[in-house]
GROMACS .gro file of C-alpha atoms in nm:
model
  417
    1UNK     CA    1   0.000   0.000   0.000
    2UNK     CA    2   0.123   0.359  -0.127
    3UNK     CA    3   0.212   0.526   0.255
    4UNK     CA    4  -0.021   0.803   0.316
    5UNK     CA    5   0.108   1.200   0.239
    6UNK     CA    6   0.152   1.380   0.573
    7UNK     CA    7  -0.004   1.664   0.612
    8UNK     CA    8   0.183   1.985   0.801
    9UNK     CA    9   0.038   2.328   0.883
   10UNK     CA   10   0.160   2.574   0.654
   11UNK     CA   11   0.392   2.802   0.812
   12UNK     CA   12   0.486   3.144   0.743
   13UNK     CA   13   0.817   3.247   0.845
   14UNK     CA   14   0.850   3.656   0.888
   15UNK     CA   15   1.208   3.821   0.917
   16UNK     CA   16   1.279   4.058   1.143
   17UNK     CA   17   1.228   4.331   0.803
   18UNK     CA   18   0.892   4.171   0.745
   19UNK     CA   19   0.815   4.231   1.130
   20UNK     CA   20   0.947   4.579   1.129
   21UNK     CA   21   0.730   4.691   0.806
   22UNK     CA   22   0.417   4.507   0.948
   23UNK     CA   23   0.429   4.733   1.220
   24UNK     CA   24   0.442   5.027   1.059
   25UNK     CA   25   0.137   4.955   0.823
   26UNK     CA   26  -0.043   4.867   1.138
   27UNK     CA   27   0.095   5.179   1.366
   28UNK     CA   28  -0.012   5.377   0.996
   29UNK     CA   29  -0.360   5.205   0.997
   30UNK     CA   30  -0.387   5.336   1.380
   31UNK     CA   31  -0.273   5.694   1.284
   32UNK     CA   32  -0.514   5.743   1.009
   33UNK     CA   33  -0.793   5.589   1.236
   34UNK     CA   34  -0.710   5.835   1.489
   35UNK     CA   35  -0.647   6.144   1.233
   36UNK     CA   36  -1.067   6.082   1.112
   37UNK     CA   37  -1.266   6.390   1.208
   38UNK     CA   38  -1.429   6.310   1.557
   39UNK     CA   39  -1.758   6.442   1.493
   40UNK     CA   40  -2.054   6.299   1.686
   41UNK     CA   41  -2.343   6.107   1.456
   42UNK     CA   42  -2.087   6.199   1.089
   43UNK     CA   43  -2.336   6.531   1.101
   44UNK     CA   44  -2.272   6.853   1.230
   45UNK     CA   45  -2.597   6.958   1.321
   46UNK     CA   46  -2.675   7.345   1.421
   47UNK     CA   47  -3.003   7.378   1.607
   48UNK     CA   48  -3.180   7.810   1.590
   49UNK     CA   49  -3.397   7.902   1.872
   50UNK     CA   50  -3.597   8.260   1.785
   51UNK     CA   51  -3.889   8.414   1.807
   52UNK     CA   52  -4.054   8.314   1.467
   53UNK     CA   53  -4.397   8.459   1.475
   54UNK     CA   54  -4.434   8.744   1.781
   55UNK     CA   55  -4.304   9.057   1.889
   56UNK     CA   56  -3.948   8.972   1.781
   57UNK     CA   57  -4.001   8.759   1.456
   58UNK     CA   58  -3.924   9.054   1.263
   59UNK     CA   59  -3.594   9.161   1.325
   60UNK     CA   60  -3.497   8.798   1.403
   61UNK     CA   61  -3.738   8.483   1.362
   62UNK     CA   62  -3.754   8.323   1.019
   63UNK     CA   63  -3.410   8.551   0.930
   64UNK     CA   64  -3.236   8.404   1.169
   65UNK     CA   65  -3.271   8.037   1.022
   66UNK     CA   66  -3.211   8.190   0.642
   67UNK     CA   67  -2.895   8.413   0.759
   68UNK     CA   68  -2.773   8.044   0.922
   69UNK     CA   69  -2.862   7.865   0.617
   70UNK     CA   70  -2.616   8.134   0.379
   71UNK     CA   71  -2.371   8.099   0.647
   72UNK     CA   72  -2.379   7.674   0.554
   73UNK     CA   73  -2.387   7.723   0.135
   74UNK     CA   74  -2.091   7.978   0.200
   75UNK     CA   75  -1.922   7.650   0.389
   76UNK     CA   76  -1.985   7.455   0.074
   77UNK     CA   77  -2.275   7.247   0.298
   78UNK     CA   78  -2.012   7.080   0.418
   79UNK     CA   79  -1.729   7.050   0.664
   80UNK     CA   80  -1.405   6.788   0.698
   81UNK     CA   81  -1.622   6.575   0.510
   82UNK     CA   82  -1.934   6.578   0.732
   83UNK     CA   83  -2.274   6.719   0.611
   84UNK     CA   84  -2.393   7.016   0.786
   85UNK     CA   85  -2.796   7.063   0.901
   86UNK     CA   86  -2.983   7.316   1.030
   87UNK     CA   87  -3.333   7.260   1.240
   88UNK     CA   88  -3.520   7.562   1.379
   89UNK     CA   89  -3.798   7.592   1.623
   90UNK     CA   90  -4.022   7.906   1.741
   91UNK     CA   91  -4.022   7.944   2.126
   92UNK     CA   92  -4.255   8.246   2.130
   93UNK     CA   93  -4.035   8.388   2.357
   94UNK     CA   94  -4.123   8.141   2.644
   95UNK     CA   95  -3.816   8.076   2.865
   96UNK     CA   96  -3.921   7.744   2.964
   97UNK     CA   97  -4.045   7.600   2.602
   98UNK     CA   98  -3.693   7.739   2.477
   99UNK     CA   99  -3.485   7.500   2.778
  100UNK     CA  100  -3.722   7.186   2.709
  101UNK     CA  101  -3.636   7.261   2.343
  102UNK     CA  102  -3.246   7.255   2.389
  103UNK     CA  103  -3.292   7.005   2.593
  104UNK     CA  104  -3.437   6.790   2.375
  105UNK     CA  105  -3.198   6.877   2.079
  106UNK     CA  106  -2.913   6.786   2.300
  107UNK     CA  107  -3.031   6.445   2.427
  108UNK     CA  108  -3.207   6.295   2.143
  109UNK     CA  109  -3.129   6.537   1.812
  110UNK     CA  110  -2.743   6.558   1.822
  111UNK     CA  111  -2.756   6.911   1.783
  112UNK     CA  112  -2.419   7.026   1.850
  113UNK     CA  113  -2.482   7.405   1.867
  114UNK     CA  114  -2.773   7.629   1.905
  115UNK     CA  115  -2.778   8.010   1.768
  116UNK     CA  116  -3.002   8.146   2.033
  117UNK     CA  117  -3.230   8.466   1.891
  118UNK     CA  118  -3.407   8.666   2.122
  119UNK     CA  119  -3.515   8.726   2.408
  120UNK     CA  120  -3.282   8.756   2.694
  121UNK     CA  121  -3.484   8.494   2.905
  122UNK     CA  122  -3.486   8.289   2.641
  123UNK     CA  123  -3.127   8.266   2.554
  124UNK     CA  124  -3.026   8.251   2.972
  125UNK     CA  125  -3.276   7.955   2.968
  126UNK     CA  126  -3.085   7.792   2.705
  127UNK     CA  127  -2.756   7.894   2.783
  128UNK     CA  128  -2.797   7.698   3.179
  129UNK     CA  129  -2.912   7.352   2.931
  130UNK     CA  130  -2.602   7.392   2.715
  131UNK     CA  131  -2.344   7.446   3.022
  132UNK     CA  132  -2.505   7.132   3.158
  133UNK     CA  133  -2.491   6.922   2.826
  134UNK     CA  134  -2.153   7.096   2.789
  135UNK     CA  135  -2.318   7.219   2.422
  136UNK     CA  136  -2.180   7.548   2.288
  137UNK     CA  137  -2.439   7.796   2.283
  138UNK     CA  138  -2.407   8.122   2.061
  139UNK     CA  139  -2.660   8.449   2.189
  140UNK     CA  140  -2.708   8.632   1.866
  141UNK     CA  141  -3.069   8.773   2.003
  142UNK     CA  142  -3.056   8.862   2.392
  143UNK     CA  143  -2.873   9.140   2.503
  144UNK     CA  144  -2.895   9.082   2.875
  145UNK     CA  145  -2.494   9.123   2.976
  146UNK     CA  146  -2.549   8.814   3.261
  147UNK     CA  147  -2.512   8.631   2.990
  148UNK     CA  148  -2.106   8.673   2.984
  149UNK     CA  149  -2.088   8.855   3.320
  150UNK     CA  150  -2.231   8.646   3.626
  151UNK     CA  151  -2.395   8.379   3.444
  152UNK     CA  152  -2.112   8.308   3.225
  153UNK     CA  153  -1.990   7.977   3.120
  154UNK     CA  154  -1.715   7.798   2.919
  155UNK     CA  155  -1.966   7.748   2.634
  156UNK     CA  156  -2.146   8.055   2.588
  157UNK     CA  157  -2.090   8.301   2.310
  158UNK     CA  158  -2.239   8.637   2.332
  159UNK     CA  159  -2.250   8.760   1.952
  160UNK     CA  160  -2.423   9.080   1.902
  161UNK     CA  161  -2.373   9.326   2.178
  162UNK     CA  162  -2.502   9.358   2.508
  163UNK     CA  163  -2.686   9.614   2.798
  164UNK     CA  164  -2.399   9.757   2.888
  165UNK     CA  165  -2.249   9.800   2.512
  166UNK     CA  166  -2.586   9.976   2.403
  167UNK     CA  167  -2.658  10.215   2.721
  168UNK     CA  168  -2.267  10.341   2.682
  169UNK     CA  169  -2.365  10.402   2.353
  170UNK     CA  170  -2.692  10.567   2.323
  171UNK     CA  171  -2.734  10.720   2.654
  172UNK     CA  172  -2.373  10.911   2.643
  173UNK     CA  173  -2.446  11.035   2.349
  174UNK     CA  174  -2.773  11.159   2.409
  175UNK     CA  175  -2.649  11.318   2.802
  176UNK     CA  176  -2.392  11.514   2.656
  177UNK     CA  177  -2.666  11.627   2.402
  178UNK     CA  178  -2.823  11.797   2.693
  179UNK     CA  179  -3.030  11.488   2.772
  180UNK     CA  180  -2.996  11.503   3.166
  181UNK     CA  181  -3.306  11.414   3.297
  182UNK     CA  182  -3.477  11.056   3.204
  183UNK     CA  183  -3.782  10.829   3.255
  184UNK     CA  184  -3.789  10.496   3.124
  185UNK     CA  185  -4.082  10.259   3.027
  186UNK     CA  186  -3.926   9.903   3.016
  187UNK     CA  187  -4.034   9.563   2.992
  188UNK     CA  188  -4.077   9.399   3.293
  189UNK     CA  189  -3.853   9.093   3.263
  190UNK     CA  190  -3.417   9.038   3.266
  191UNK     CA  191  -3.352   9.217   2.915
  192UNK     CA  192  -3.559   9.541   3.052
  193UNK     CA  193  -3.398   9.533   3.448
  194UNK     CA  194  -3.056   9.510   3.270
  195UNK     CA  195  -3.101   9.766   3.003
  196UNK     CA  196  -3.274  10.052   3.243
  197UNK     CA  197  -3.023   9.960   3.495
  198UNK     CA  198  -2.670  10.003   3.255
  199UNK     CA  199  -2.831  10.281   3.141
  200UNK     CA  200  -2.925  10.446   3.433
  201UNK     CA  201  -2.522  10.387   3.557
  202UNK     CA  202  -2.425  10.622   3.233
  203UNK     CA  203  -2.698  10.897   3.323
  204UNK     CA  204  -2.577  10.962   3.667
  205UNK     CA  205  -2.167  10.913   3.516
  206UNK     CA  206  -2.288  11.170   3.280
  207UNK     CA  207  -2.448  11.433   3.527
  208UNK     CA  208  -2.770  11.315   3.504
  209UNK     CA  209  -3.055  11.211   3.707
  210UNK     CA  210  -3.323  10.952   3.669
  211UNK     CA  211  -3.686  11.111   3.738
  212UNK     CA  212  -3.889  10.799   3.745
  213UNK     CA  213  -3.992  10.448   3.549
  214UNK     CA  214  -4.253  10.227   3.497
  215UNK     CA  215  -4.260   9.837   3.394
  216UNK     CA  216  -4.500   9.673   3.136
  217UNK     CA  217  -4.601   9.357   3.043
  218UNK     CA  218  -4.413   9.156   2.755
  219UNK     CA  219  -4.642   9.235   2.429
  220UNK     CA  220  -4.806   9.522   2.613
  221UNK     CA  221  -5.144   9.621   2.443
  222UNK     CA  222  -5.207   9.963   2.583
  223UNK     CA  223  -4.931  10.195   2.674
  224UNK     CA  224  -5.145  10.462   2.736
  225UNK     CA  225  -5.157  10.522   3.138
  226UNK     CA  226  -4.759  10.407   3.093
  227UNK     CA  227  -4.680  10.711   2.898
  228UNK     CA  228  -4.923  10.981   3.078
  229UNK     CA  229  -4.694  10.886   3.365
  230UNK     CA  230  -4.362  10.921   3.188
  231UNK     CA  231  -4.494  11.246   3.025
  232UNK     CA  232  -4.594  11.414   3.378
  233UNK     CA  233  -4.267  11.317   3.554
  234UNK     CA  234  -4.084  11.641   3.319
  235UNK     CA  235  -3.859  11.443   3.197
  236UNK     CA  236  -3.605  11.533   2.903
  237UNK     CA  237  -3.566  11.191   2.813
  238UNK     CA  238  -3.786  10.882   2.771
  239UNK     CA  239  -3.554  10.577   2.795
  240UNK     CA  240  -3.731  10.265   2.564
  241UNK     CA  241  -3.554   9.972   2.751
  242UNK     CA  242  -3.819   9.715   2.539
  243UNK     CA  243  -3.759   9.557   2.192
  244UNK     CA  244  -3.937   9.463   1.898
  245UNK     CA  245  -4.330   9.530   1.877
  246UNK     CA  246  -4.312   9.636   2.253
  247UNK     CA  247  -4.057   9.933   2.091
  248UNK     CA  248  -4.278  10.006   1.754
  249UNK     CA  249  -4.627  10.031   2.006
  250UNK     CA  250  -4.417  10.220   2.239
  251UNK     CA  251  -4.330  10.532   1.950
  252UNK     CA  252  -4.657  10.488   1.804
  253UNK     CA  253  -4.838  10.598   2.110
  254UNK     CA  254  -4.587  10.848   2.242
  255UNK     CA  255  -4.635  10.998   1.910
  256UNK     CA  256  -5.052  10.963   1.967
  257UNK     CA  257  -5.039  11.125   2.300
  258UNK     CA  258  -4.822  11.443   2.222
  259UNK     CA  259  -4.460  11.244   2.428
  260UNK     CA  260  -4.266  11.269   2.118
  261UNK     CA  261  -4.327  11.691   2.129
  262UNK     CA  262  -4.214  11.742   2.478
  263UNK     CA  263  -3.951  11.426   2.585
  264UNK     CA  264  -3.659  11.338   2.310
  265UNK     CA  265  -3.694  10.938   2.250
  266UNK     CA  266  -3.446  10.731   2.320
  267UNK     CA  267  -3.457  10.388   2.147
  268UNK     CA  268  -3.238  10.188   2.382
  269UNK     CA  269  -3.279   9.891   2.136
  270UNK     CA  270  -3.373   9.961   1.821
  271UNK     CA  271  -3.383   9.805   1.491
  272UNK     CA  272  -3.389   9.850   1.137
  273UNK     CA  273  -3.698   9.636   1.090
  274UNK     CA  274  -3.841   9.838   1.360
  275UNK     CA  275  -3.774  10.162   1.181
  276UNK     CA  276  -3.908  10.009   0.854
  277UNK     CA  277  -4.247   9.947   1.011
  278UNK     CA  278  -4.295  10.306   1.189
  279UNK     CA  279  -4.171  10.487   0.926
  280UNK     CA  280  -3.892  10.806   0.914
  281UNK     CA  281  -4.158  11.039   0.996
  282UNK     CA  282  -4.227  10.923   1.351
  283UNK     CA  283  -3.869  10.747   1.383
  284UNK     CA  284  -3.599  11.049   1.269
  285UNK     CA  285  -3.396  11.207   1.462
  286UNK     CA  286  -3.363  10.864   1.708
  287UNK     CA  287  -3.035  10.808   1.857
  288UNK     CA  288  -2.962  10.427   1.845
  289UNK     CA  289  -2.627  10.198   1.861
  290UNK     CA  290  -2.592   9.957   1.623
  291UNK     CA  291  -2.365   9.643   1.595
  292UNK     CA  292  -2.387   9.621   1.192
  293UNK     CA  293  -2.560   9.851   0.890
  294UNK     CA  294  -2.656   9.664   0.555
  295UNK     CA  295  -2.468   9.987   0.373
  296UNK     CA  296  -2.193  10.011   0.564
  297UNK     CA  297  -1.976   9.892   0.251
  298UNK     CA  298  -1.909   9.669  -0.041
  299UNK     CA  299  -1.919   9.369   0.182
  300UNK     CA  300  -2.203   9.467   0.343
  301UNK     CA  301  -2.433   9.547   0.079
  302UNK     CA  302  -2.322   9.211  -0.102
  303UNK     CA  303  -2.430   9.021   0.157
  304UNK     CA  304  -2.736   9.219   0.245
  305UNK     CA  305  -2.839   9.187  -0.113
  306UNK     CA  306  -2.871   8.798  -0.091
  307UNK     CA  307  -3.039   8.779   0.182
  308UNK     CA  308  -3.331   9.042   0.069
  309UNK     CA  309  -3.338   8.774  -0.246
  310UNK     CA  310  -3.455   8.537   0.005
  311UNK     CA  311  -3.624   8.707   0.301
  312UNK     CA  312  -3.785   8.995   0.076
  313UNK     CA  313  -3.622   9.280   0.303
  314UNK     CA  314  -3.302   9.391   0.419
  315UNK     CA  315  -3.148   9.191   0.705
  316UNK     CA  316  -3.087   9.376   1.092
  317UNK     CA  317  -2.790   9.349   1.294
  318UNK     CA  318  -2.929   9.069   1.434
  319UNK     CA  319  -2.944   8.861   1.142
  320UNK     CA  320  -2.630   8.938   1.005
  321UNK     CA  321  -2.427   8.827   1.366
  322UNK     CA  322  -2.627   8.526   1.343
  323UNK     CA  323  -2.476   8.472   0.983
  324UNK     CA  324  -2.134   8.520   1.129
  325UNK     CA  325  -2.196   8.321   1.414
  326UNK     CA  326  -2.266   8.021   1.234
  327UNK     CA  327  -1.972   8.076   0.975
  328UNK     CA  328  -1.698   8.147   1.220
  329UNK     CA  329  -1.864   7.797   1.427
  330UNK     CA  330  -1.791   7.629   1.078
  331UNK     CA  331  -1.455   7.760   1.048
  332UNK     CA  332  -1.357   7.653   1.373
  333UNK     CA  333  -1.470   7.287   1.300
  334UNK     CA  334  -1.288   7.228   1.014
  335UNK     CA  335  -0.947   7.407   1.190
  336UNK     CA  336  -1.058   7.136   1.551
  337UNK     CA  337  -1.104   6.853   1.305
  338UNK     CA  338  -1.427   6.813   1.569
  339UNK     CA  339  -1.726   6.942   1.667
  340UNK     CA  340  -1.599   6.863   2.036
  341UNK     CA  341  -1.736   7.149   2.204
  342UNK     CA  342  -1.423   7.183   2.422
  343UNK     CA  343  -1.179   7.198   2.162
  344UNK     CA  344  -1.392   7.368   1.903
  345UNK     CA  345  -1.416   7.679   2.169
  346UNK     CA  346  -1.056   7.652   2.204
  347UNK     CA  347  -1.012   7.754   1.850
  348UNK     CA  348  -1.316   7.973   1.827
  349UNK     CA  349  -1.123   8.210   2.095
  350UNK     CA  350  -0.806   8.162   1.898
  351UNK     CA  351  -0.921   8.263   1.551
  352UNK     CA  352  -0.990   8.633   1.430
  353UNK     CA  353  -1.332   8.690   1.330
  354UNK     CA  354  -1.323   8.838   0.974
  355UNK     CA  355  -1.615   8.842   0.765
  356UNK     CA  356  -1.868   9.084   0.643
  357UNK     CA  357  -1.993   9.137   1.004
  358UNK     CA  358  -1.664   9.269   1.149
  359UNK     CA  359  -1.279   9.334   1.034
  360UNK     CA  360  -1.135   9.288   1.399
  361UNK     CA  361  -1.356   9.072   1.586
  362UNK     CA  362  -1.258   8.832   1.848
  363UNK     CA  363  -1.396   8.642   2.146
  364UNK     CA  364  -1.299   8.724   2.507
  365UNK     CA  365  -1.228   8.456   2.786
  366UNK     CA  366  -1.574   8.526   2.927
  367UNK     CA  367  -1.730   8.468   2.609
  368UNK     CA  368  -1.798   8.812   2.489
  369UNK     CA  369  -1.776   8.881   2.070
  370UNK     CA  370  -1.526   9.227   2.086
  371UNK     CA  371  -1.634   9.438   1.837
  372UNK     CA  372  -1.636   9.787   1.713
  373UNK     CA  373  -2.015   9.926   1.751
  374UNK     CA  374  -2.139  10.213   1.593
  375UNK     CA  375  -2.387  10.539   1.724
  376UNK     CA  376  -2.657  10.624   1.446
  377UNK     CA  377  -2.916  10.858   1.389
  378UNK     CA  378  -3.239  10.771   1.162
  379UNK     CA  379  -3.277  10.983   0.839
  380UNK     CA  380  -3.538  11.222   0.795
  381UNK     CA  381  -3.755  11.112   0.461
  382UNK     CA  382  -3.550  11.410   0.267
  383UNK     CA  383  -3.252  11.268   0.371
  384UNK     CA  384  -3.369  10.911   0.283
  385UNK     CA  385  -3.248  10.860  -0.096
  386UNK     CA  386  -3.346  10.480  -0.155
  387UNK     CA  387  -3.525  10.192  -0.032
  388UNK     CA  388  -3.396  10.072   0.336
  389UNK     CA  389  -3.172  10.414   0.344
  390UNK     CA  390  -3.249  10.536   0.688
  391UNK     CA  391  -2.956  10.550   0.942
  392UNK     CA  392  -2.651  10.791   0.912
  393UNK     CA  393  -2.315  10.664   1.104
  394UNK     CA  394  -2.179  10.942   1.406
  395UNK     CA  395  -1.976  10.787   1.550
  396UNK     CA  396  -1.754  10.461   1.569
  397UNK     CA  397  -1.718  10.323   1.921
  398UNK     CA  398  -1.444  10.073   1.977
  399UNK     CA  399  -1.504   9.734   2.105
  400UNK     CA  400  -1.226   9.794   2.392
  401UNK     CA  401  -1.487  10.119   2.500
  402UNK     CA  402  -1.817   9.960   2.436
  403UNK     CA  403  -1.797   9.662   2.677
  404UNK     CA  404  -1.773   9.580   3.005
  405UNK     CA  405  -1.384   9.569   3.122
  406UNK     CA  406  -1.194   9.241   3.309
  407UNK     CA  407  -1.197   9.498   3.613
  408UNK     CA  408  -1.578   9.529   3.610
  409UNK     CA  409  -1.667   9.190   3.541
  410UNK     CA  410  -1.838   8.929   3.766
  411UNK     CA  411  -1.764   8.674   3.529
  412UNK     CA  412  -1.567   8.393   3.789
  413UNK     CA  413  -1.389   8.199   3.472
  414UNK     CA  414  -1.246   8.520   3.320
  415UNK     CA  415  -1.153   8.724   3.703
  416UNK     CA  416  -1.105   8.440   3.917
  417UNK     CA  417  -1.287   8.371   4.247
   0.00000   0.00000   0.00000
């Protein structure tokens, strides 16, 4: 009988070369695994909270979520190879439906960033859910300066400017106009306190004296009794620390009860869309500071010109930081290689913010957007020479004046303590 083959296990024999290149294919392998973008869910998602159909849809709401959406097609709709999304949702300006919203995003939507429109209690609510979630939050609506003073945190981002940036602004200017005497009519929740409060601070700075205010109601319907009050106090002044529809019904009726002949108005917050909708008759002459103009320049107008392609009107300063919000987020993505909120901030208070918004912004250890802001008046209608034409630049105040100092902050991260 033929004796059976044997049968042996193959056997590979490996020099110590073959060993030494096998390891560095697989220590290669493990570099290029690590080097893959870490971004959470291969999307990077960017959630807008706003006011989309009440007092403060019009100079932010809808506008908010198209000035986002340019900021994305000018990323290419992508970044380090992810695909970017935008969601929206309409809070009414309801603190507690704007936290159960971020919330929600964070937990279940992989949202990795909300722009946060107004109002002030809305973007504080959401700011306290993104510190927990450890989410980057970015305020391109609410003014109220807790935001990067005692309720700072290492993930909020305050975009626009602030309560302390607009009363240095507007209320200097108008005390050294011979505006010494003031009564203000503000809304009765954070954005108002703050406002009246920084403002009051530059009054008495200035010389000044407060005679007197009242509170109202968020989307007041009668301002009536509020004004009669403001009118008999003799007042120079009458300080508007309210926003949006609350501002437009304000004028209106000061203008309907004789206010506007015997107090100068100050529009604390004011914006374009505001001025649109009242009109240069009833609006000119109105002091206001401003974070951004649509014909400021080239860049400017450009920009502005897309966006009334898609929104119908020209865009406020609100818009417009929300559009540069979202951009310089993108930016600092692709330089991260993440959307790890952590490192992403790291680079967001590294890089120089550039962009049709601002030449020389950049963001502050307490989270505060530095920027130059500038004091306008509104046009009369002969001054007016084209559509949307209505404010005329004063003066430029420098970022370094127009916010709150390290030395007068309560912000624990940034001071210490």
């Amino acid at each position: 009988m033929p004796t059976p083959k044997k049968r042996f296990a193959r056997r590979e024999s490996f020099s110590p070369g073959c060993l030494t290149g096998l390891a560095l294919i697989l220590s290669a392998w493990g570099s290029a695994a690590t080097a893959q973008p870490k971004v959470s869910d291969d999307v990077i998602r960017i959630g807008v909270q706003a006011d989309m159909s009440g007092l403060y849809s019009d100079m932010g709401g809808p506008g908010i979520t198209e000035a986002v959406k340019l900021a994305v097609a000018d990323a290419g709709g992508t970044v380090i190879g992810k695909k970017i999304e935008v969601i929206a949702s309409n809070h009414s300006a309801k603190a507690d439906a704007a936290a159960t919203r971020a919330r929600e995003w964070f937990d279940t939507q992989g949202v990795d960033m909300i722009i946060s429109g107004p109002s002030s209690g809305t973007s504080l609510a959401i700011a306290k859910v993104a510190t927990e979630k450890k989410k980057i939050v970015m305020v391109t609506g609410g003014v109220a300066a807790q935001l990067t003073n005692e309720e700072c945190s290492p993930y909020i981002i305050h975009y626009l400017y602030d309560t302390v940036a607009l009363a240095r602004g507007t209320a200097s200017a108008m005390s050294k106009q011979g505006g010494k005497s003031w009564y203000f009519l503000t809304v009765d929740y954070a954005f108002g306190d703050s406002l009246e409060r920084q403002t009051a601070q530059v009054v008495k700075a200035n010389g000044g004296k407060v005679m007197g205010s009242v509170r109202h109601p968020l989307s007041a319907s009668d301002f009536s009794s509020f004004l009669l009050q403001a009118k008999a106090s003799g007042a120079q002044v009458l300080g508007l620390a309210n926003g949006g529809g609350d501002t437009i019904n304000s004028i209106k009726a000061a203008n309907e009860f004789g206010v506007s002949q015997s107090m100068k108005i100050a529009g604390l917050m004011l914006f374009l869309t505001d001025v649109h909708s009242l009109g240069l008759k009833l609006t000119q002459g109105i002091n206001l500071t401003e974070a951004w103009y649509w014909d400021s320049n080239d860049k400017t107008r450009a920009w502005s010109q897309r966006f009334q392609g898609k929104m119908r009107k020209m865009p406020t300063s609100m818009q417009a930081a929300s559009y540069s919000a979202a951009l310089q987020y993108l930016l600092a993505v692709k330089a991260a290689g993440t959307d790890q909120s952590e490192q992403v901030m790291a680079q967001l208070k590294k890089q120089k913010i550039d962009d049709m918004y601002t030449a020389d912004g950049f963001i502050r250890e307490d989270g505060r957007m530095v920027h130059d802001l500038r004091l306008m008046a509104v046009k009369s209608p002969a001054e007016s020479k084209k559509p949307w034409d209505y404010y005329k630049e004063l003066q430029v105040i420098p970022g370094s004046q127009a916010f709150a100092s390290k030395a007068e902050s309560k912000c624990k991260s940034w001071v210490g303590g």
